[in-house]
Coordinates of C-alpha atoms (C1' of nucleotides) in Angstrom, one line a residue:
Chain A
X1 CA -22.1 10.9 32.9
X2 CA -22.9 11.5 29.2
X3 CA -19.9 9.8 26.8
X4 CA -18.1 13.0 25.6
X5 CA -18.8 12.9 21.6
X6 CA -15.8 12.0 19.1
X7 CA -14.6 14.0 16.9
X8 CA -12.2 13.1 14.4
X9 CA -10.8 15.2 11.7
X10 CA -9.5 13.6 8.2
X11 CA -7.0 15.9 6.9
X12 CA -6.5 15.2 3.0
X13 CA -3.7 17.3 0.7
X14 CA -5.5 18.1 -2.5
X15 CA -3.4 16.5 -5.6
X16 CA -0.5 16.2 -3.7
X17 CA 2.6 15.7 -5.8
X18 CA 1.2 17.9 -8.0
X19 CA 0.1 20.3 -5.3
X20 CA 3.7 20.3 -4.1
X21 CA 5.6 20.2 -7.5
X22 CA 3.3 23.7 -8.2
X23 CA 4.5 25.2 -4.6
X24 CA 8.3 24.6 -5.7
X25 CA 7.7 26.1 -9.1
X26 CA 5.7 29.0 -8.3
X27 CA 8.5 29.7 -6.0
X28 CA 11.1 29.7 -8.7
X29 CA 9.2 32.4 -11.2
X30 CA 7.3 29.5 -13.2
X31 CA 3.6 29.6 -14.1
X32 CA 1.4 27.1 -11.3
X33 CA 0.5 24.0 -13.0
X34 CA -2.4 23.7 -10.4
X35 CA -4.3 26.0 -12.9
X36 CA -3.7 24.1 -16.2
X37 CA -4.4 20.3 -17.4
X38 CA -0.7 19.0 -15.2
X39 CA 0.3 15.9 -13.8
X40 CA 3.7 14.4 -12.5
X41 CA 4.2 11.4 -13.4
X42 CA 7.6 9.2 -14.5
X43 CA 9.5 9.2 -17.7
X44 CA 6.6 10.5 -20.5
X45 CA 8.6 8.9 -23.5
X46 CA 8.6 5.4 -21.1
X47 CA 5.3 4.2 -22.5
X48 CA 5.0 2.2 -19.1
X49 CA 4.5 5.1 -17.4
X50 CA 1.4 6.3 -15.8
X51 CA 0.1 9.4 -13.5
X52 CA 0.9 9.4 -10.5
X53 CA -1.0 12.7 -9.7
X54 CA -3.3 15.4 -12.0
X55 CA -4.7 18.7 -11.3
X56 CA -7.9 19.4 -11.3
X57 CA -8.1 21.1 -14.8
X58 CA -6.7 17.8 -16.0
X59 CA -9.5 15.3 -14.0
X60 CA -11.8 17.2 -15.5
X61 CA -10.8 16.5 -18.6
X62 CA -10.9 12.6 -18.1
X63 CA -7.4 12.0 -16.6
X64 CA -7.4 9.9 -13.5
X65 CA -4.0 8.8 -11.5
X66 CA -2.9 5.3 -13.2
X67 CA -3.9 6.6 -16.4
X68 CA -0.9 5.7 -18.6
X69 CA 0.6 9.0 -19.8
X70 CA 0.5 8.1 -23.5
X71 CA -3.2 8.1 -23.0
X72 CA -3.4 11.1 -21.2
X73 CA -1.2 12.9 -23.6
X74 CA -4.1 11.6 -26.0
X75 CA -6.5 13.1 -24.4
X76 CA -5.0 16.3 -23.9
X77 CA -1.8 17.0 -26.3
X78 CA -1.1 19.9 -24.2
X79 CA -0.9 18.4 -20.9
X80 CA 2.4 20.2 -18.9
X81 CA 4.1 16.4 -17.4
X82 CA 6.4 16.8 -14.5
X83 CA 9.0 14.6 -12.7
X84 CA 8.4 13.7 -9.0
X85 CA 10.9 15.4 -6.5
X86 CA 10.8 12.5 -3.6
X87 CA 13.1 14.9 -1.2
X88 CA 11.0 17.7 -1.7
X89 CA 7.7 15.9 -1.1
X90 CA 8.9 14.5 2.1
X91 CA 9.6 17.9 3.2
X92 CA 6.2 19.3 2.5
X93 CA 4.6 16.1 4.1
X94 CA 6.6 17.1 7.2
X95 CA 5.1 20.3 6.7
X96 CA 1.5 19.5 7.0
X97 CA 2.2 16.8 9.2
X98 CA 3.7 19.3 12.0
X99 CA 0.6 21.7 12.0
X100 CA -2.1 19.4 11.8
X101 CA -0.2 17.9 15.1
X102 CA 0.3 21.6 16.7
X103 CA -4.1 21.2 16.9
X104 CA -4.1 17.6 18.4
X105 CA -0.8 15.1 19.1
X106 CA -3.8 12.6 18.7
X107 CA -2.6 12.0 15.1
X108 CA -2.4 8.9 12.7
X109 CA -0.6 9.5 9.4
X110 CA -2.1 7.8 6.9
X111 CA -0.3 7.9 4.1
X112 CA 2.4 10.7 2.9
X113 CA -0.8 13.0 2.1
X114 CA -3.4 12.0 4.6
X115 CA -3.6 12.2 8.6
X116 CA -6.7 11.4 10.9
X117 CA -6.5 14.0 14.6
X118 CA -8.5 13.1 16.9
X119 CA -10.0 16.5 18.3
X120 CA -12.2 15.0 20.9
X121 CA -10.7 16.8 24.1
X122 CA -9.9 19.6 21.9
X123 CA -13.0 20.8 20.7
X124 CA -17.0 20.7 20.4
X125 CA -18.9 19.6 18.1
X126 CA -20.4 23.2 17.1
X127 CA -16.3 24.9 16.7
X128 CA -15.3 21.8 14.7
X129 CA -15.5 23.8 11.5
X130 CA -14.2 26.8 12.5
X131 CA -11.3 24.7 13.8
X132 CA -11.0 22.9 10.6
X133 CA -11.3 26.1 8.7
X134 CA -8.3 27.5 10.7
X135 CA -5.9 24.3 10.5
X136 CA -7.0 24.2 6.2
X137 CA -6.0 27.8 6.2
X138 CA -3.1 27.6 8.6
X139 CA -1.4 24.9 6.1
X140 CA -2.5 27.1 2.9
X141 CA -0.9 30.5 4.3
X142 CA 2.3 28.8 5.6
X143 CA 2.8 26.3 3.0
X144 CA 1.5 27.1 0.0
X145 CA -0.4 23.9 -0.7
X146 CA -4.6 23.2 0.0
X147 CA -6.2 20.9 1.7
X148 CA -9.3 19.0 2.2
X149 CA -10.7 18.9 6.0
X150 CA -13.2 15.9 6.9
X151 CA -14.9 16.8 9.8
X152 CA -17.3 13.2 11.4
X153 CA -17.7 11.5 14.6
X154 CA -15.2 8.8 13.1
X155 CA -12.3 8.1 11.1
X156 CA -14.7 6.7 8.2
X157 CA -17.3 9.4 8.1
X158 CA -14.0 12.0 8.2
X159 CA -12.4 10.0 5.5
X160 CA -15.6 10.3 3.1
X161 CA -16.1 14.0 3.9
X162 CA -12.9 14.9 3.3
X163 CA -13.5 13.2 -0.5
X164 CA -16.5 15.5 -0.8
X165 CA -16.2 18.7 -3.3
X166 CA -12.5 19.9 -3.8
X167 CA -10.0 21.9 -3.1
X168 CA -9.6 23.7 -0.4
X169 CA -13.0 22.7 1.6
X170 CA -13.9 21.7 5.0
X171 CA -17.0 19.4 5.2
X172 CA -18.5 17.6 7.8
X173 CA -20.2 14.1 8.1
X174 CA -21.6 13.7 11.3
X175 CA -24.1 10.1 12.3
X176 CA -27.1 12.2 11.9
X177 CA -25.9 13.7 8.2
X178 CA -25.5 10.1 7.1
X179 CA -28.7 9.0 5.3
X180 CA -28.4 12.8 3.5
X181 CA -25.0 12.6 2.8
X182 CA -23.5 9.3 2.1
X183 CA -26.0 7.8 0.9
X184 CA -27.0 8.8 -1.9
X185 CA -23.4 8.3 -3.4
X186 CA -22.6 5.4 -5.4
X187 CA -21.2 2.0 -3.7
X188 CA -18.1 2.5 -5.2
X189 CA -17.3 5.5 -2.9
X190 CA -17.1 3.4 0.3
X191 CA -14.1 3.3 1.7
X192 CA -12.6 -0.5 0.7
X193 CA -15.5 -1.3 -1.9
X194 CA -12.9 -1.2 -4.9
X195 CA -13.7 -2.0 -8.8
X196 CA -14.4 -5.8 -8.3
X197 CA -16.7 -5.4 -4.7
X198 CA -18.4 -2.7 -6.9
X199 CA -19.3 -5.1 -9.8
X200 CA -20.6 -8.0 -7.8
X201 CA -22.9 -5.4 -5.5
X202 CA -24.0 -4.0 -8.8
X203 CA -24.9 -6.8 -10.1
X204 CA -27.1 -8.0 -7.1
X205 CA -28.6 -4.5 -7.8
X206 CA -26.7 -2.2 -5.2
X207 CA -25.7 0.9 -6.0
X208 CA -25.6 3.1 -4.3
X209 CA -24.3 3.1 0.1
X210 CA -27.8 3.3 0.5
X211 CA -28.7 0.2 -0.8
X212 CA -26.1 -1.5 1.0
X213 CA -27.1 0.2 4.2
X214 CA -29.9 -1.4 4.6
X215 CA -29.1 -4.8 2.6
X216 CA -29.1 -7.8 5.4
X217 CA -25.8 -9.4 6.6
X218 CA -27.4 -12.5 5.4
X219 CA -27.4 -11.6 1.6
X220 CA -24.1 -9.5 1.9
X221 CA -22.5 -12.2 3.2
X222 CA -22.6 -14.4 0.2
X223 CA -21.5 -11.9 -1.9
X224 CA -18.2 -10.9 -0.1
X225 CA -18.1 -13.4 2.7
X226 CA -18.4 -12.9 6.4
X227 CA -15.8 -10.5 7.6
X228 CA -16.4 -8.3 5.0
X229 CA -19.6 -8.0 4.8
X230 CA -20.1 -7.3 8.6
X231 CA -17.5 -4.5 8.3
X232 CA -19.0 -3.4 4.7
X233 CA -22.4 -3.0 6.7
X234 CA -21.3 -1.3 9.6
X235 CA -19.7 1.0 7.5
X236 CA -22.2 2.0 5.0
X237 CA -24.6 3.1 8.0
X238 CA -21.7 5.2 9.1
X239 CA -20.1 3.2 11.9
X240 CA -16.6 2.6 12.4
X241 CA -15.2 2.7 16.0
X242 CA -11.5 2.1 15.1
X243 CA -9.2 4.7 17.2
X244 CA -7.1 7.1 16.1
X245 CA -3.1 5.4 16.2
X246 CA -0.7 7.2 17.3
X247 CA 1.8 4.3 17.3
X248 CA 3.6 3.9 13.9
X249 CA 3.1 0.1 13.4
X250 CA 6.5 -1.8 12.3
X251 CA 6.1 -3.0 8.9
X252 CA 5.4 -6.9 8.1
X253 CA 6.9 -7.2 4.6
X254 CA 9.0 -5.2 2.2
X255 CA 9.1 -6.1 -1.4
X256 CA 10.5 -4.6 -4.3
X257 CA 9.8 -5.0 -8.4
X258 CA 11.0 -3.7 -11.4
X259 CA 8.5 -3.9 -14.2
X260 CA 10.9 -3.8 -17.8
X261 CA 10.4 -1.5 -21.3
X262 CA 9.5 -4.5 -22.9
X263 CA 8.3 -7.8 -21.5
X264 CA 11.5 -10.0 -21.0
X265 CA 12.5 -13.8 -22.1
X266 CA 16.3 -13.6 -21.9
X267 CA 17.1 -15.1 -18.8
X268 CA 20.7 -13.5 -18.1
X269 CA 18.1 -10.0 -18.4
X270 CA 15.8 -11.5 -15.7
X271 CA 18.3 -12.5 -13.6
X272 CA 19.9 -9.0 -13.6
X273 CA 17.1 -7.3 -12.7
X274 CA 16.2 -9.8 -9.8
X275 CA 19.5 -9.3 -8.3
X276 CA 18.7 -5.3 -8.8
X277 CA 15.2 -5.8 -6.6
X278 CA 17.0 -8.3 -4.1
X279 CA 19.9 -5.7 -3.6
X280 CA 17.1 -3.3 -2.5
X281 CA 15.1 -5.4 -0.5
X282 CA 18.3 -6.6 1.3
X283 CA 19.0 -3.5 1.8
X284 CA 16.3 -1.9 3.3
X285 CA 15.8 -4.5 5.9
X286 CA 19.5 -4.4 6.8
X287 CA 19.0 -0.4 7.0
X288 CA 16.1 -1.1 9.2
X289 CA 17.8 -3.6 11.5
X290 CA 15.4 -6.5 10.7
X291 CA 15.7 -10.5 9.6
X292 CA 13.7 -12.0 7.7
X293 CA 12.2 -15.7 8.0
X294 CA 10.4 -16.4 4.8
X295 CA 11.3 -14.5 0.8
X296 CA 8.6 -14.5 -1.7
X297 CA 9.1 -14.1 -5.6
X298 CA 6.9 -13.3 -8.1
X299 CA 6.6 -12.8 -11.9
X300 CA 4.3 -10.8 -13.6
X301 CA 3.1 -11.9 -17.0
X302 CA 2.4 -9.9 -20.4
X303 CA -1.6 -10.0 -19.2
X304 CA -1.1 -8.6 -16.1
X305 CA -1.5 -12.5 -14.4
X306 CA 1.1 -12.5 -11.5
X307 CA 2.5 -16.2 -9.9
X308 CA 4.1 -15.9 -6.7
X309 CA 6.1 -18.3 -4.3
X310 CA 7.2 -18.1 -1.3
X311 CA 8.9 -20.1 1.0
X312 CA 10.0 -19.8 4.6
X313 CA 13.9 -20.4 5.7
X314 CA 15.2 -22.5 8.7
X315 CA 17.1 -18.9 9.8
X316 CA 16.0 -15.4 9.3
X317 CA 18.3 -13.8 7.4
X318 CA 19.2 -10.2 6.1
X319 CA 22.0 -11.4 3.4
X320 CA 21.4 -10.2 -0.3
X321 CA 22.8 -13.7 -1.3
X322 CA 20.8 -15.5 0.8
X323 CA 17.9 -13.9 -0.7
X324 CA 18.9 -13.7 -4.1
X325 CA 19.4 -17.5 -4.1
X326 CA 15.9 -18.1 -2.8
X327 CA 14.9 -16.3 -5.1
X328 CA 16.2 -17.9 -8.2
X329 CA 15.5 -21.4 -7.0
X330 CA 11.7 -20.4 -6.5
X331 CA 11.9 -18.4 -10.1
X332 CA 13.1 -21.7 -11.7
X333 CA 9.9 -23.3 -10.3
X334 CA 7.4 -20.7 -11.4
X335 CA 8.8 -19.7 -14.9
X336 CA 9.1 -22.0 -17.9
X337 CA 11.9 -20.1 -19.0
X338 CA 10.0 -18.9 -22.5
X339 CA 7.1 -16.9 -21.5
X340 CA 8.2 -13.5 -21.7
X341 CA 7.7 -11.2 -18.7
X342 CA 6.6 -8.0 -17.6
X343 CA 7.8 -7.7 -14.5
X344 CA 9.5 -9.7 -11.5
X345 CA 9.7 -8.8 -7.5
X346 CA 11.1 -10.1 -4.3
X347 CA 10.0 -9.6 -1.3
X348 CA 10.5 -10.7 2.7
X349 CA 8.1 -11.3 5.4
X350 CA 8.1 -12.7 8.7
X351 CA 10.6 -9.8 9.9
X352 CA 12.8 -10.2 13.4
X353 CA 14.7 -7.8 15.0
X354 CA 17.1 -11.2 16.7
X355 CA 20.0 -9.5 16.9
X356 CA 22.7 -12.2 16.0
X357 CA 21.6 -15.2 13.7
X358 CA 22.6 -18.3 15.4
X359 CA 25.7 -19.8 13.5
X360 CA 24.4 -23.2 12.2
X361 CA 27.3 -26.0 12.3
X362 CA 26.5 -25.9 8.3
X363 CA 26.8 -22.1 7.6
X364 CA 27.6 -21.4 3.6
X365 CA 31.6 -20.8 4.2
X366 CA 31.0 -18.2 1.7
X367 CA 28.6 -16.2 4.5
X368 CA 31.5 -13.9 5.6
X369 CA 32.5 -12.5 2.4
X370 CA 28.3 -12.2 1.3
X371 CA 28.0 -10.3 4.4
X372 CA 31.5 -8.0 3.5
X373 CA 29.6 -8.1 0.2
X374 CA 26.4 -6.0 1.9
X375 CA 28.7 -4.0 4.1
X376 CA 30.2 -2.6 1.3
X377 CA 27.3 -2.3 -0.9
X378 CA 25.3 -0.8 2.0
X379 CA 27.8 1.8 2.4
X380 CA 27.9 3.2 -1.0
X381 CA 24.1 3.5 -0.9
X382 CA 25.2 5.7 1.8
X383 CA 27.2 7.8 0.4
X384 CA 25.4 8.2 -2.9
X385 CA 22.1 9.2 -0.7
X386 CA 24.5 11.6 1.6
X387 CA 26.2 13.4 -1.8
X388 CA 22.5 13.7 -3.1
X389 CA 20.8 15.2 0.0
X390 CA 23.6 17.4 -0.1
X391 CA 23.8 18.4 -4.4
X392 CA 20.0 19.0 -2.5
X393 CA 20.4 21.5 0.0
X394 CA 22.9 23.5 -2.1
X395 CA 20.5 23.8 -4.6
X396 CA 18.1 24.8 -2.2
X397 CA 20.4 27.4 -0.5
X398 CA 22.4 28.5 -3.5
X399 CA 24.3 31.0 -1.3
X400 CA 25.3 28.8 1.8
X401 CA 28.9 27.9 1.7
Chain B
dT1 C1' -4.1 3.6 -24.7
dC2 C1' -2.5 -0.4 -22.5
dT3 C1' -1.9 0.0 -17.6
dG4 C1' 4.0 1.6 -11.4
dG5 C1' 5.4 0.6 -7.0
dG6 C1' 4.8 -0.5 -2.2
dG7 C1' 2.1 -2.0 1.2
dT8 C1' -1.9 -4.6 4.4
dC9 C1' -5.4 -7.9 5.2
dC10 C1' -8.4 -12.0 4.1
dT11 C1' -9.6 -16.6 2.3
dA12 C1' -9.3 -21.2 1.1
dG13 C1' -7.1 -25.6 0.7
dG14 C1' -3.8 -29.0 2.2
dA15 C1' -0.7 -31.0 5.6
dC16 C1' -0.3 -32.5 10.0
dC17 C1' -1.5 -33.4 14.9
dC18 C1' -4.5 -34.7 18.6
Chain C
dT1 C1' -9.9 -50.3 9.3
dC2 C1' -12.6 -46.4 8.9
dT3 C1' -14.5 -42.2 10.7
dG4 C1' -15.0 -37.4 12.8
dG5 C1' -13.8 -32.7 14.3
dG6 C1' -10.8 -29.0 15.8
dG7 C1' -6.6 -26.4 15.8
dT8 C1' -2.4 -24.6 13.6
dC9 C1' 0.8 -23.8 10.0
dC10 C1' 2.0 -23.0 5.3
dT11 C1' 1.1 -21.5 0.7
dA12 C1' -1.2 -19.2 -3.3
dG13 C1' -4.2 -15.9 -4.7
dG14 C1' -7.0 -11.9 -4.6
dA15 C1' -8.9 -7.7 -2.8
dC16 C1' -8.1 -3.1 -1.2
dC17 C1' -5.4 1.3 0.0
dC18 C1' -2.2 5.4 -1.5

DNA sequence: TCTGGGGTCCTAGGACCC
DNA sequence: TCTGGGGTCCTAGGACCC
């Protein structure tokens, strides 16, 4: 019996904050930033900020997402800035998520913007457009919002079809469109071949997917190592037989940084803001219902050089003080204490779901009023995130009670 | 112009054990 | 006393993704 042939569709939201920030303003009378040099991005007159999406009209004119805005205001002194809108993005995520599921329950979200569907039992290989075309149009009619549809016999080929021209497009990238298609395009545009992969191919006179198509293991392997290099390979020909999860993996770590105005030497300023990043990572794994066995700290200096530690604990642990404290210790150890910074994070890996931490004969006697400390803490995040989802949905339905 | 925040995975070296 | 190889764990750092 023939194998039936894959089909996998990469579904790709086309300047999605932006995208979404233009839905919710055409709605309310304004002009749509999608048509205009646009991007949303943080606080403009915070010259740390950057963009953290840009309309088309604006990448043509040169500005990328991580662009700082200063420089993008540079480039264009009439660039329209907006503010994300985190509650409204989650909803249109949920949007797009729910009808590209209505074509296949075969689906792995990617990212907020992105989901693969695997359309194998759901579809041939000669209606895979039209399909694509009806779930791209589906989501545009309904929502408001384009999309890009990758159409390939994998998740890779789908991914880099759905990068192809923009918005609004369906392209397909099966095996046999490969050599025409993806090759010709420059290393870079692999899927995991980032700015530093792209330099040392470059330099051994790769450029293009191509050229590492058909460049021996043997060679590649030097350049990236082993792993890499076998996947780098397999992938460049236009193979990649990872499935389609459905199953939302548990996370491994969570971390948390706050990078300042203006890089930092006070130390009573440093310490505030780590006990700001180790209330959140606390937090979120307490909201989550995890422990964590080891913290990790790190500092980020003024030339972008980050030092980390991390060290592993005798008990997993989801106390803010606990964390806090490991924190510090491994901050002393890392920072000389003059060297100004630009940012600091914490973070916690090796996560648990143990239910009750075994009491040690030595517990802190402070522990219960650290852990009254969290309750407390963890229920006014509570409220403040209720009374803003609800300011939220009364702005939202003005005339509801 | 001067670069955010939150993740995952891989590598390499050292410690330690058999 | 000196030598080796393999396995595992821990840590630091670096690459990539959105």
């Amino acid at each position: 019996m023939p194998q039936r042939p894959r089909i996998i569709f990469h579904i790709d939201v086309n300047s999605a904050f932006l995208s979404w920030s233009a839905v919710k303003m055409v709605r309310e009378g304004q002009s749509d930033i999608r048509l205009v040099p646009s991007v949303v991005s943080g606080d403009p007159s915070d010259r740390r900020s950057i963009v953290t999406a840009a309309s088309i009209p604006a990448k043509k004119m040169g500005i990328k997402v991580a662009t700082p805005v200063t420089m993008a205001l540079r480039t264009c002194p009439q660039l329209v800035i907006v503010r994300g809108d985190w509650e409204w993005y989650k909803q249109c995520s949920e949007g797009f998520i729910a009808i590209c599921r209505s074509y296949s329950p075969v689906l792995q979200q990617f990212s907020i913007d992105e989901c693969f569907i695997d359309m194998s039992l759901r579809c041939k290989p000669d209606d895979a457009v039209n399909l694509a075309t009806r779930l791209k149009d589906e989501i545009r009619e309904r929502l408001g919002f384009t999309v890009n549809v990758g159409v390939g016999s994998n998740k890779l080929l789908a991914k880099m079809a759905s990068d192809f021209e923009k918005p609004d497009r369906v392209h397909t990238l099966w095996e046999d469109e490969v050599q025409e298609k993806m090759w010709p395009l420059p290393v870079r545009d692999l899927l995991w071949v980032g700015k530093k992969t792209e330099e040392r191919l470059v330099a051994y006179g790769i450029k293009t997917i191509g050229d590492l198509a058909r460049l021996g293991t043997g060679s590649l392997t030097q350049l990236v190592g082993r792993k890499f290099a076998l996947q780098l390979h397999e992938n460049a020909n236009g193979r990649d037989d990872s499935p389609v999860e459905t199953e939302v993996a548990e996370a491994k770590s969570y971390s948390a940084e706050r990078t300042f105005k203006e890089d930092l030497v006070e130390p009573k300023d440093i310490d505030r803001a780590l006990f700001g990043v180790a209330c959140i990572v606390a937090h979120r794994i307490r909201r989550d219902a995890f422990r964590a066995s080891a913290v990790s700290m790190f500092i980020k200096y003024m030339d972008f050089s980050v030092v980390q530690k991390q060290h592993q604990m005798e008990q997993p642990t989801d106390v803010t003080a606990v964390i806090l404290n490991e924190a510090r210790r491994m901050l002393d150890e890392i920072w000389d204490g003059v060297t100004p910074l630009r940012q600091v994070g914490v973070g916690v890996s090796r996560l648990t779901h143990e239910s009750a931490e075994q009491m040690s004969l030595f517990e802190d006697p402070k522990m219960d009023y650290y852990r009254e400390w969290d309750r407390q803490y963890d229920e006014r995040r509570a409220r403040a995130e209720d009374a803003r989802l609800l300011a939220y949905e009364r702005k939202k339905h003005p005339e509801g009670q």
